[in-house]
mmCIF file of C-alpha atoms in Angstrom:
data_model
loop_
_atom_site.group_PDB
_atom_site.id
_atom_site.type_symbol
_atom_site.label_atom_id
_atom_site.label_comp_id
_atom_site.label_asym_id
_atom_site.label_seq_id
_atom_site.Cartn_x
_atom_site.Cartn_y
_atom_site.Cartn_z
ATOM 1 C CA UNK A 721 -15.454 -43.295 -247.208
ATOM 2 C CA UNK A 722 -13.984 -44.761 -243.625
ATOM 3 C CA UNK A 723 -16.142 -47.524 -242.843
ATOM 4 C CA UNK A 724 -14.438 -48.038 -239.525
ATOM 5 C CA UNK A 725 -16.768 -48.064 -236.923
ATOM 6 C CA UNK A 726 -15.617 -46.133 -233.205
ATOM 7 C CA UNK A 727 -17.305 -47.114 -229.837
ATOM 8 C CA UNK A 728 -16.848 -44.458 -227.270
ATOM 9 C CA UNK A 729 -17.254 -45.456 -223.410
ATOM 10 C CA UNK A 730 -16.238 -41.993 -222.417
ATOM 11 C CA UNK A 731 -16.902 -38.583 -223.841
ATOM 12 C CA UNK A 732 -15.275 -36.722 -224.922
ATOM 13 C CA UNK A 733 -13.302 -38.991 -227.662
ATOM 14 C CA UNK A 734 -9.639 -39.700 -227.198
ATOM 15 C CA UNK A 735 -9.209 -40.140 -230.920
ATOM 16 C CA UNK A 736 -11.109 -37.471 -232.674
ATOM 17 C CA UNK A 737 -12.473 -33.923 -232.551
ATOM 18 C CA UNK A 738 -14.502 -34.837 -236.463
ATOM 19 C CA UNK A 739 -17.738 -32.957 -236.387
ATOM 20 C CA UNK A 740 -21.027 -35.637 -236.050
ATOM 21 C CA UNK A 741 -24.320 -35.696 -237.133
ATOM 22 C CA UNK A 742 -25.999 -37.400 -234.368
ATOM 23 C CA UNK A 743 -29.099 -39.151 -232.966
ATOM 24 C CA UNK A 744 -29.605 -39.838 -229.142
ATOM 25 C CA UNK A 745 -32.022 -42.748 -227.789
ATOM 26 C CA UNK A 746 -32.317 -46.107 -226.051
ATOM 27 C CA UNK A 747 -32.246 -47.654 -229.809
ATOM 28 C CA UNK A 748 -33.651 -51.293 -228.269
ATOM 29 C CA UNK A 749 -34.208 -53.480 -230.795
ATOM 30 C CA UNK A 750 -32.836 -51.237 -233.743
ATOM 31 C CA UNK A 751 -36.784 -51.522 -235.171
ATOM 32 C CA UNK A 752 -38.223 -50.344 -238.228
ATOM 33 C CA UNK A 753 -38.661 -46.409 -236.713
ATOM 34 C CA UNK A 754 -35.126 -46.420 -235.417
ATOM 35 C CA UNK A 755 -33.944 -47.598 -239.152
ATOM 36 C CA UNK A 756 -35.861 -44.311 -240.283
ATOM 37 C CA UNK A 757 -34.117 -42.523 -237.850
ATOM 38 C CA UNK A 758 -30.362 -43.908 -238.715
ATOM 39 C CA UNK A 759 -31.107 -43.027 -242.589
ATOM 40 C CA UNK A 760 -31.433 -39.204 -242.246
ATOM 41 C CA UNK A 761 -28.532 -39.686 -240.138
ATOM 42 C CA UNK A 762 -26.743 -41.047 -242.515
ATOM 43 C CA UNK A 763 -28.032 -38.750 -245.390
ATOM 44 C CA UNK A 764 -27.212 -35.799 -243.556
ATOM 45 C CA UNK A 765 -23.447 -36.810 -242.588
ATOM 46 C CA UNK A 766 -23.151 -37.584 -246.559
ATOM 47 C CA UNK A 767 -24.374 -34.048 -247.454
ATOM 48 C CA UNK A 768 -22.804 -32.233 -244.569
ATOM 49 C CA UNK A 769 -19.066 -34.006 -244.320
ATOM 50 C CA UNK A 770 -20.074 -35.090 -241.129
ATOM 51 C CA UNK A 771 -19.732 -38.199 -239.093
ATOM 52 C CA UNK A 772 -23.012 -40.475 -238.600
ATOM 53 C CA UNK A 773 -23.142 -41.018 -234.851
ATOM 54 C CA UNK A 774 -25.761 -42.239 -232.336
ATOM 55 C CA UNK A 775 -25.438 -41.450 -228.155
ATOM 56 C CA UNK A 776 -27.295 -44.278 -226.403
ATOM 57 C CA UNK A 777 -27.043 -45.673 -222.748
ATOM 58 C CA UNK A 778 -26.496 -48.462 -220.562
ATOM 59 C CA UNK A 779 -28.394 -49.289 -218.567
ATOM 60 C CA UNK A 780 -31.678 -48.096 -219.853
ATOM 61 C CA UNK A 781 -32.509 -44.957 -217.887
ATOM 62 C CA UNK A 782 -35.731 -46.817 -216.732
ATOM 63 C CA UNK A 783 -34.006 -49.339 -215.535
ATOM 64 C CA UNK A 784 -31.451 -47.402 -213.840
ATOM 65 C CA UNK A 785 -34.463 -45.348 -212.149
ATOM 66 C CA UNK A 786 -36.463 -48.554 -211.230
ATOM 67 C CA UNK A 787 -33.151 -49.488 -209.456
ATOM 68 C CA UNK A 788 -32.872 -46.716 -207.418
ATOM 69 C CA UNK A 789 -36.817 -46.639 -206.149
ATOM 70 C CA UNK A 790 -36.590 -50.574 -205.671
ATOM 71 C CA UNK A 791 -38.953 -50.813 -207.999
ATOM 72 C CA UNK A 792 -38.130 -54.270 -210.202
ATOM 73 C CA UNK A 793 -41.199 -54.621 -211.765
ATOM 74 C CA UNK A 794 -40.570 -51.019 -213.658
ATOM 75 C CA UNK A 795 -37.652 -52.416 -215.343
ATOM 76 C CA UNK A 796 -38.210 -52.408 -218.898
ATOM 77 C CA UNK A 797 -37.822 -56.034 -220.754
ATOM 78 C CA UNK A 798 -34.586 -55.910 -222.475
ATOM 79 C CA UNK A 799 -34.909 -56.622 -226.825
ATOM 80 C CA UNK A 800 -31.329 -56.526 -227.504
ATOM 81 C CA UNK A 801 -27.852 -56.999 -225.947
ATOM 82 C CA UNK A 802 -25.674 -54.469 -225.907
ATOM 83 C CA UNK A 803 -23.505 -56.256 -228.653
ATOM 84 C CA UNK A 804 -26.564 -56.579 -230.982
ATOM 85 C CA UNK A 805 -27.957 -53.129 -230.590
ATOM 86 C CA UNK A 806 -23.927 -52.126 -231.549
ATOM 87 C CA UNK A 807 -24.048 -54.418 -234.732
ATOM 88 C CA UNK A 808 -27.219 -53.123 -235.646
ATOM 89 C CA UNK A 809 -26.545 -49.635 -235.559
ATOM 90 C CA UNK A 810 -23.073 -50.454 -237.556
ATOM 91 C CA UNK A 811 -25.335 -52.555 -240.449
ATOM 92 C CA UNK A 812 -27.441 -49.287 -240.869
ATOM 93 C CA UNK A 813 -24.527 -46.589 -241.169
ATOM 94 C CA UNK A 814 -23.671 -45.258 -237.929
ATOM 95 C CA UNK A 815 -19.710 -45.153 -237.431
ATOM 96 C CA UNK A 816 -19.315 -43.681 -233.839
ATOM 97 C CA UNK A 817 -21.889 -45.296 -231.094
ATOM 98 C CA UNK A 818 -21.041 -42.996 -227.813
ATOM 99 C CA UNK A 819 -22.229 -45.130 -224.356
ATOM 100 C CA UNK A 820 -22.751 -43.601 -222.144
ATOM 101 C CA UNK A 821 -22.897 -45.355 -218.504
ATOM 102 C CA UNK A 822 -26.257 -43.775 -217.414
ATOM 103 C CA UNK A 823 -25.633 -43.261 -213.796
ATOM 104 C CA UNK A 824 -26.532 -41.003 -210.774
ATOM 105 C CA UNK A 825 -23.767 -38.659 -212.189
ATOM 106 C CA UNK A 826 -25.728 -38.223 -215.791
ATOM 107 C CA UNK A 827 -28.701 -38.544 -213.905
ATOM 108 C CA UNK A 828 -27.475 -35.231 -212.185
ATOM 109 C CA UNK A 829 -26.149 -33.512 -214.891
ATOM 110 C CA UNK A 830 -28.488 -30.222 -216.278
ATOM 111 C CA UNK A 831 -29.613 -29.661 -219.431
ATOM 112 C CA UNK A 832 -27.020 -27.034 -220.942
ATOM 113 C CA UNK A 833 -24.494 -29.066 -219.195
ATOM 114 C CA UNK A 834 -25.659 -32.289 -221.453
ATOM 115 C CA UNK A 835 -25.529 -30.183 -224.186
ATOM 116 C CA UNK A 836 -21.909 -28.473 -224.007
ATOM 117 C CA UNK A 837 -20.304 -31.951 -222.184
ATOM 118 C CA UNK A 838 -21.720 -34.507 -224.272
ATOM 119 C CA UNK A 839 -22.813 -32.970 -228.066
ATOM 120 C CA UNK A 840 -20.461 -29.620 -228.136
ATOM 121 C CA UNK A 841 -17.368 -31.089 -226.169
ATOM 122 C CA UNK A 842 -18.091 -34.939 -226.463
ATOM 123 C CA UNK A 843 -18.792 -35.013 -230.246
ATOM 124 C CA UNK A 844 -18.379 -31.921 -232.157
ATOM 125 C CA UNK A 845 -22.261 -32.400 -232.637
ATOM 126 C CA UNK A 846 -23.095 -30.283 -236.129
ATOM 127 C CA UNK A 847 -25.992 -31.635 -236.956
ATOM 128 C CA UNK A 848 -28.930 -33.474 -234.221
ATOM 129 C CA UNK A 849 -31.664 -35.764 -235.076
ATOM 130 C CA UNK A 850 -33.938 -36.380 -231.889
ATOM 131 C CA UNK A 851 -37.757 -37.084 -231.537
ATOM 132 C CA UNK A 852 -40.298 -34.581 -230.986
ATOM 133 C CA UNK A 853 -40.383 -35.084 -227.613
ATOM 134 C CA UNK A 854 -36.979 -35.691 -226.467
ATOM 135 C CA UNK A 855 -36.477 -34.810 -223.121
ATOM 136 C CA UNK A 856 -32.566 -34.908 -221.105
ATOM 137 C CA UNK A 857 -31.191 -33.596 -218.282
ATOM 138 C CA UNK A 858 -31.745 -33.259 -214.729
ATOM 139 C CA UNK A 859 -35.275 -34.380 -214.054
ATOM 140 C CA UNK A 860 -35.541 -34.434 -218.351
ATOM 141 C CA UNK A 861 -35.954 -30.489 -217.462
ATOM 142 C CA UNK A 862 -34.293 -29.920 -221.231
ATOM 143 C CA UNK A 863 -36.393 -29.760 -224.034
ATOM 144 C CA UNK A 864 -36.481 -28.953 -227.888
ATOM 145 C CA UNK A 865 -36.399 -25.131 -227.596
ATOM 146 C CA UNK A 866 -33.189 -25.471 -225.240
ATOM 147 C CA UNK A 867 -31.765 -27.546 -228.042
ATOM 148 C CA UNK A 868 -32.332 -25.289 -230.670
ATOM 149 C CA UNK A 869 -31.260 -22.275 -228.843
ATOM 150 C CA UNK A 870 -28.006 -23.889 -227.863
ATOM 151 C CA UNK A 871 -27.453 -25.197 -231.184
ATOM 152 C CA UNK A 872 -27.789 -21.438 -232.348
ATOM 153 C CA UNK A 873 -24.862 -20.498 -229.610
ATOM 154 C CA UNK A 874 -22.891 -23.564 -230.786
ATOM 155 C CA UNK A 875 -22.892 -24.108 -234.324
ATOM 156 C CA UNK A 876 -25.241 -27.306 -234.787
ATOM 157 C CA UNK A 877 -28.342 -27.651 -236.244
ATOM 158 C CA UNK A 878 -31.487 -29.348 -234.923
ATOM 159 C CA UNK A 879 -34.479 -31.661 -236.396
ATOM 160 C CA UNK A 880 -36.976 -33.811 -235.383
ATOM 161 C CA UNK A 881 -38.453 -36.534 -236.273
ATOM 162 C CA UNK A 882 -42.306 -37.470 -236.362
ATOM 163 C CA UNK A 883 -43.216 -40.962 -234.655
ATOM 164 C CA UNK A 884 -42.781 -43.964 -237.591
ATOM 165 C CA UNK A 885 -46.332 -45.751 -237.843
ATOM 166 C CA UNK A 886 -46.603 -49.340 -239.814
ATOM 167 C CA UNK A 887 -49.249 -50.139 -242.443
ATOM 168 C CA UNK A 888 -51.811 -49.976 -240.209
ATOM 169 C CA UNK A 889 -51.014 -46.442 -238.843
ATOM 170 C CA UNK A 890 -49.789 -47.846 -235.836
ATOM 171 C CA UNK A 891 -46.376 -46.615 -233.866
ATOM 172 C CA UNK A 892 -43.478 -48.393 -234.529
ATOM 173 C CA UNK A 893 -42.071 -48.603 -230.741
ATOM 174 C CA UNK A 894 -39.612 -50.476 -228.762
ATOM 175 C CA UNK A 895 -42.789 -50.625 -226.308
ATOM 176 C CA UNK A 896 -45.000 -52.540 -229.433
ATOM 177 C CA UNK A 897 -42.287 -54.818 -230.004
ATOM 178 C CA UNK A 898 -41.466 -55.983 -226.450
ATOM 179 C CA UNK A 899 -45.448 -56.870 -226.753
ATOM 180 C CA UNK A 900 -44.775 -59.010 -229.494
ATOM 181 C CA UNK A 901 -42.187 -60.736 -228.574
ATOM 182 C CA UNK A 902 -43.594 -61.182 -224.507
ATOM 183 C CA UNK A 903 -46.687 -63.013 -226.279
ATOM 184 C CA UNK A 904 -44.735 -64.838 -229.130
ATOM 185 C CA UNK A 905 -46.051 -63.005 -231.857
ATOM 186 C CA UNK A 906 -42.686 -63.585 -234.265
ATOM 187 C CA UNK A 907 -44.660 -62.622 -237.428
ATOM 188 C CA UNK A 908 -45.477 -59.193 -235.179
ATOM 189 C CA UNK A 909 -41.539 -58.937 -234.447
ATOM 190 C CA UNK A 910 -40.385 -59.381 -237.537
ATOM 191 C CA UNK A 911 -42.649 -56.473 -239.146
ATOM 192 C CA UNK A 912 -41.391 -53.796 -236.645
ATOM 193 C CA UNK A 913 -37.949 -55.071 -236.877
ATOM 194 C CA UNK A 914 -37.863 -55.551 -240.547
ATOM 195 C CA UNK A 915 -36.125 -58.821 -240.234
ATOM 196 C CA UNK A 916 -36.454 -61.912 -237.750
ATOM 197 C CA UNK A 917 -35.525 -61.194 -234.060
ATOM 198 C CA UNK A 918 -32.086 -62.038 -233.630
ATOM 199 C CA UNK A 919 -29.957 -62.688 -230.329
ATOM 200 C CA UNK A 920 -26.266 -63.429 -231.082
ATOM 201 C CA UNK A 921 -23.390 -64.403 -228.493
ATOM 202 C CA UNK A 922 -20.202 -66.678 -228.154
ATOM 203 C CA UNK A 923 -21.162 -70.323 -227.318
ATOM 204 C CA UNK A 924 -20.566 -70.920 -223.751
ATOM 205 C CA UNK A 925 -20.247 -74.415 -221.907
ATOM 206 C CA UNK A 926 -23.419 -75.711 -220.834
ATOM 207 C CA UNK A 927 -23.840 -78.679 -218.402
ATOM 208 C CA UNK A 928 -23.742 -81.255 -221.519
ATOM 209 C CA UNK A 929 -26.933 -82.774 -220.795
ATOM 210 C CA UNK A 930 -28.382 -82.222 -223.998
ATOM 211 C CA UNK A 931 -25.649 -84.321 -225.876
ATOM 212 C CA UNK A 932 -26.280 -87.050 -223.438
ATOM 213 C CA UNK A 933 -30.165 -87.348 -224.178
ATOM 214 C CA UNK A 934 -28.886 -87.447 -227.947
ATOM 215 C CA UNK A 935 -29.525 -83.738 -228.379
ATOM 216 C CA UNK A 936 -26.516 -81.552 -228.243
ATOM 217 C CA UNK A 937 -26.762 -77.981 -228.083
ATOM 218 C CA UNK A 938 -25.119 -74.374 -228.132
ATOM 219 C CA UNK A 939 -25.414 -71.947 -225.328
ATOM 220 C CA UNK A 940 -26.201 -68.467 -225.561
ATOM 221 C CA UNK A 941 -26.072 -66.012 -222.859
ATOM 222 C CA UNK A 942 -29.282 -63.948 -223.133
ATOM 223 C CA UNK A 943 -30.083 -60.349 -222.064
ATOM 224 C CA UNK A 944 -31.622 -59.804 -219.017
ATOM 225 C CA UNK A 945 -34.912 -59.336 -218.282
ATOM 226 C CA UNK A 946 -35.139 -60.621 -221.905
ATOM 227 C CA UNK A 947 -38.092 -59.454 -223.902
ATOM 228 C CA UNK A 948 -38.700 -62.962 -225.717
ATOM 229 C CA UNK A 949 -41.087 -65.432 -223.930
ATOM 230 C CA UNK A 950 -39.279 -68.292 -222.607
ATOM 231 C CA UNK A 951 -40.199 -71.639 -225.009
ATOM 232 C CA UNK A 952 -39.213 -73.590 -227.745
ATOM 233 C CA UNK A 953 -38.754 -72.097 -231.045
ATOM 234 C CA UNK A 954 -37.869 -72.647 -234.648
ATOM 235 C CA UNK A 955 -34.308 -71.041 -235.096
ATOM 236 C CA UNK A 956 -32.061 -70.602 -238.087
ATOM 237 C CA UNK A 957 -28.106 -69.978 -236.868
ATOM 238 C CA UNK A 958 -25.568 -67.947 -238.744
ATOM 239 C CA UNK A 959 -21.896 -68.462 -238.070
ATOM 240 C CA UNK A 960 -21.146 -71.865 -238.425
ATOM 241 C CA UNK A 961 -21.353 -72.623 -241.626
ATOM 242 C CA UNK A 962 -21.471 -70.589 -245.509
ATOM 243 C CA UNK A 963 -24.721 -71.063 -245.183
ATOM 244 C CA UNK A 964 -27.419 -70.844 -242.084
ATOM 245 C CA UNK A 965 -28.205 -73.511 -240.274
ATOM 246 C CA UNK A 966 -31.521 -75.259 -239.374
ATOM 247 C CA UNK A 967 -32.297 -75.627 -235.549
ATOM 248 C CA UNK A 968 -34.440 -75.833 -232.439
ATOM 249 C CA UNK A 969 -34.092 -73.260 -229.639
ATOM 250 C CA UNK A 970 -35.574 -73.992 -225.717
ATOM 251 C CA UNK A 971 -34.894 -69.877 -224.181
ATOM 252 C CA UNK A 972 -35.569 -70.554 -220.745
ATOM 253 C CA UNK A 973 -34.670 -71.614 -217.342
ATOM 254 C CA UNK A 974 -34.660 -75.378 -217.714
ATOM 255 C CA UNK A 975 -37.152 -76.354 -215.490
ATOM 256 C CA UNK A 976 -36.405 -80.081 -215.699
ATOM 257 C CA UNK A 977 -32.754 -79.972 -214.708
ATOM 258 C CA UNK A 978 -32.033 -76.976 -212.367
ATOM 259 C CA UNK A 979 -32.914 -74.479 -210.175
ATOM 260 C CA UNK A 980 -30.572 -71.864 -210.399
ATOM 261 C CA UNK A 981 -33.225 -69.484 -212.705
ATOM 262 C CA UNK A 982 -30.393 -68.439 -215.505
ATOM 263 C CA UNK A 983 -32.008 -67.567 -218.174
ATOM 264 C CA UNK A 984 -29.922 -69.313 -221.111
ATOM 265 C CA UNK A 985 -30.770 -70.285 -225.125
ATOM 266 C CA UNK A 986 -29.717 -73.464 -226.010
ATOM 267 C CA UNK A 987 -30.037 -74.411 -229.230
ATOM 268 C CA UNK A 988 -29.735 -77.803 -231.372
ATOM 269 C CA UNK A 989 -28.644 -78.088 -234.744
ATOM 270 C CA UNK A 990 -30.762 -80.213 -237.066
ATOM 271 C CA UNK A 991 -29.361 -83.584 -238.464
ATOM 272 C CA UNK A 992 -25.970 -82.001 -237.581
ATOM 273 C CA UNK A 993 -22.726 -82.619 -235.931
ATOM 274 C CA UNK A 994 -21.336 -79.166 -235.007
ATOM 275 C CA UNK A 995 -18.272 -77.877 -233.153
ATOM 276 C CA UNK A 996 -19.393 -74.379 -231.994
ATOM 277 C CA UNK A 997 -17.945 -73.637 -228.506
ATOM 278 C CA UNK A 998 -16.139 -70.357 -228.226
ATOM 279 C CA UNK A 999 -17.561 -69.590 -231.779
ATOM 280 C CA UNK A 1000 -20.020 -65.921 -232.391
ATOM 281 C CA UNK A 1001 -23.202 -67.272 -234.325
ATOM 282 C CA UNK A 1002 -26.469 -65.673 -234.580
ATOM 283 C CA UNK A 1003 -29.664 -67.017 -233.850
ATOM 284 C CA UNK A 1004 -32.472 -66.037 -235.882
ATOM 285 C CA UNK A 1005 -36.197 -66.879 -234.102
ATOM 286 C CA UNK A 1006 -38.792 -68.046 -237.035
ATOM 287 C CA UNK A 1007 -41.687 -69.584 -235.189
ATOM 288 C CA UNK A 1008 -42.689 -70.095 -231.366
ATOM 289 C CA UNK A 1009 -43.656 -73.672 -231.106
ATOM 290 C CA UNK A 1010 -44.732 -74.488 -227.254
ATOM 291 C CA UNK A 1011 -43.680 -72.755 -223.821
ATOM 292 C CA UNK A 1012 -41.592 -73.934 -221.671
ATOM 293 C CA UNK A 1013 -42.373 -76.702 -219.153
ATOM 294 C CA UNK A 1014 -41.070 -78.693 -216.253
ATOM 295 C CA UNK A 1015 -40.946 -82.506 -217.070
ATOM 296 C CA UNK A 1016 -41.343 -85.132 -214.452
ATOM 297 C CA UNK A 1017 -37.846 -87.234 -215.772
ATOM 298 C CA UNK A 1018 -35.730 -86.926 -218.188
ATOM 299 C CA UNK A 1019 -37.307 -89.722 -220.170
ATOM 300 C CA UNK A 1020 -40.651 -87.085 -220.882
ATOM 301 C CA UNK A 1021 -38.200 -84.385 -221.519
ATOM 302 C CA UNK A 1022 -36.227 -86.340 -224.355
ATOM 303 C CA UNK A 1023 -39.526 -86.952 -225.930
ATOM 304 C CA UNK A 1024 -41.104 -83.483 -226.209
ATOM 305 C CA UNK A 1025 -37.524 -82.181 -227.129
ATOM 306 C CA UNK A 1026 -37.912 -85.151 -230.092
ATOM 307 C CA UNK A 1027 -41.616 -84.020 -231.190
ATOM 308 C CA UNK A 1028 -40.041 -80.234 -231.165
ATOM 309 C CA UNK A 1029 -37.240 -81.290 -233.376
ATOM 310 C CA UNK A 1030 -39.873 -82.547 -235.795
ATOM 311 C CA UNK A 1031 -41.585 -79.347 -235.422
ATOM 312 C CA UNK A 1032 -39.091 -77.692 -236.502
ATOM 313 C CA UNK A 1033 -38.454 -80.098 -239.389
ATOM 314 C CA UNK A 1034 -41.540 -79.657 -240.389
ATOM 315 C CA UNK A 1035 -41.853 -75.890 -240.713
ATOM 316 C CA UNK A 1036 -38.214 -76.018 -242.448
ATOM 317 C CA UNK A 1037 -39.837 -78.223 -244.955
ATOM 318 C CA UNK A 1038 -42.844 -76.326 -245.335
ATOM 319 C CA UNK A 1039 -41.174 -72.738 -245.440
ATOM 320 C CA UNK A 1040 -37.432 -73.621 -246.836
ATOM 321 C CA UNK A 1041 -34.703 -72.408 -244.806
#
């Protein structure tokens, strides 16, 4: 089987007419209901011959609709960079991720015109997995029985999918995990994700204050608005080493030492010299320890980022890494 995995920017592909078994959404956060969603994709392309695909867009059509009615506050809190949601949806199976740019041109575009551009023309669509109440289109005028019919006319077939509810019966949602993570709830996060949030990135230069109060750190570029609350958390890193690392994470605006409100994650390695800049790692967040404050001097600062470091020893020692 070709493992390869295709991004597509534009539709239709350059490279390919294969047919696709496809899923459309936002995917945020890959979460535990997505996952369910990406496995009958990738049952179906098995059985059928087909290619396991997933449409999703950038920006987040909420986002792009907040923009245009100057409406910030309606902006929907961001759980994964575009990278991550792309490495996600490669770890469970899909191996074409169209994005599409969701603009006032999609924005515009009708129903059947979605359908024949984007699944007929676009990606030889065969087989569609959407929820049951996918809307798309002008004014989300399309619905299921559009799909169906059109699928009829076109040669693919159409399912849906049920909401995914936890142990409790509760909906597994982007909307429930942007919740957890805006309050800190990690053990919350980690259930609808089925693993520890992640956010991943290439170390970038920071101002190298850290390594002159004796606490050096990698800097990650964060999504924006990012879903996590800003604070200081218990991090394990991947990408540095064989194995994962043990660290200390302050996601915020630094307070203390500027004013310029970019959000960053800067995180320090425990009992560990490291030369990360330039290199991708992955930081995994286990525990939120404290939020994030403004310190009257740097002396203050250096001890509370101490007593976190301890914190963090301390869970590592208690929990293994």
């Amino acid at each position: 089987m070709n493992t390869e995995l295709r991004l597509y920017r534009h539709l239709p592909r350059h490279d390919s007419t294969a047919p696709s078994a496809v899923t459309i959404g936002n995917f945020d956060g890959v979460h535990r209901g997505h996952q369910a969603i990406l496995a009958q994709v990738r049952d179906a392309a098995a059985a059928l011959g087909l290619v396991p695909t997933v449409m999703t867009f950038t920006p987040h059509p909420r986002a792009f609709f907040a923009r245009r009615g100057q409406r910030p506050e309606l902006i929907p809190t961001q759980i994964s960079s575009l990278r991550d949601k792309i490495a996600l949806l490669a770890e469970h199976g899909m191996r074409q991720i169209a994005v599409q740019r969701f603009d006032q041109n999609l924005a515009d575009m009708g129903a059947e015109d979605f359908i024949r551009h984007l699944l007929v023309r676009g990606l030889n669509t065969r087989w569609l997995l959407v929820g049951e109440d996918f809307r798309y289109g002008h004014k989300r005028s399309g619905d299921i029985d559009l799909l169906r019919r059109m699928g009829h006319a076109h040669g693919f077939e159409v399912r849906t999918l049920a909401d995914v509810a936890d142990h409790q019966g509760q909906r597994i949602s982007s909307s429930a995990l942007r919740t957890a993570l805006a309050v800190g709830n990690l053990a919350r996060s980690s259930e609808l994700l089925g693993a520890p949030y992640r956010i991943s990135g290439h170390v970038i230069h920071g101002r190298k204050l850290g390594r002159d109060l004796g606490f050096p750190t990698l800097n990650l570029r964060v999504p924006e608005p990012c879903a996590a609350r800003s604070g200081i958390y218990v991090v394990r890193v991947h990408g540095l080493d064989a194995q994962p690392l043990p660290g200390v994470a302050s996601l915020g605006v630094r307070p203390t030492v500027t004013r310029d409100g970019t959000l960053l994650l800067e995180t320090h390695i425990l009992d560990r010299q490291v030369d990360a800049y330039g290199k991708l790692v992955c930081v995994e967040f286990l525990e939120f320890l404290r939020d994030e404050e403004s310190f009257p001097d740097l002396t203050t600062l250096t001890a509370a980022i101490r007593q976190d470091a301890q914190g963090a020893r301390d869970y590592f020692a208690s929990h293994g890494l």
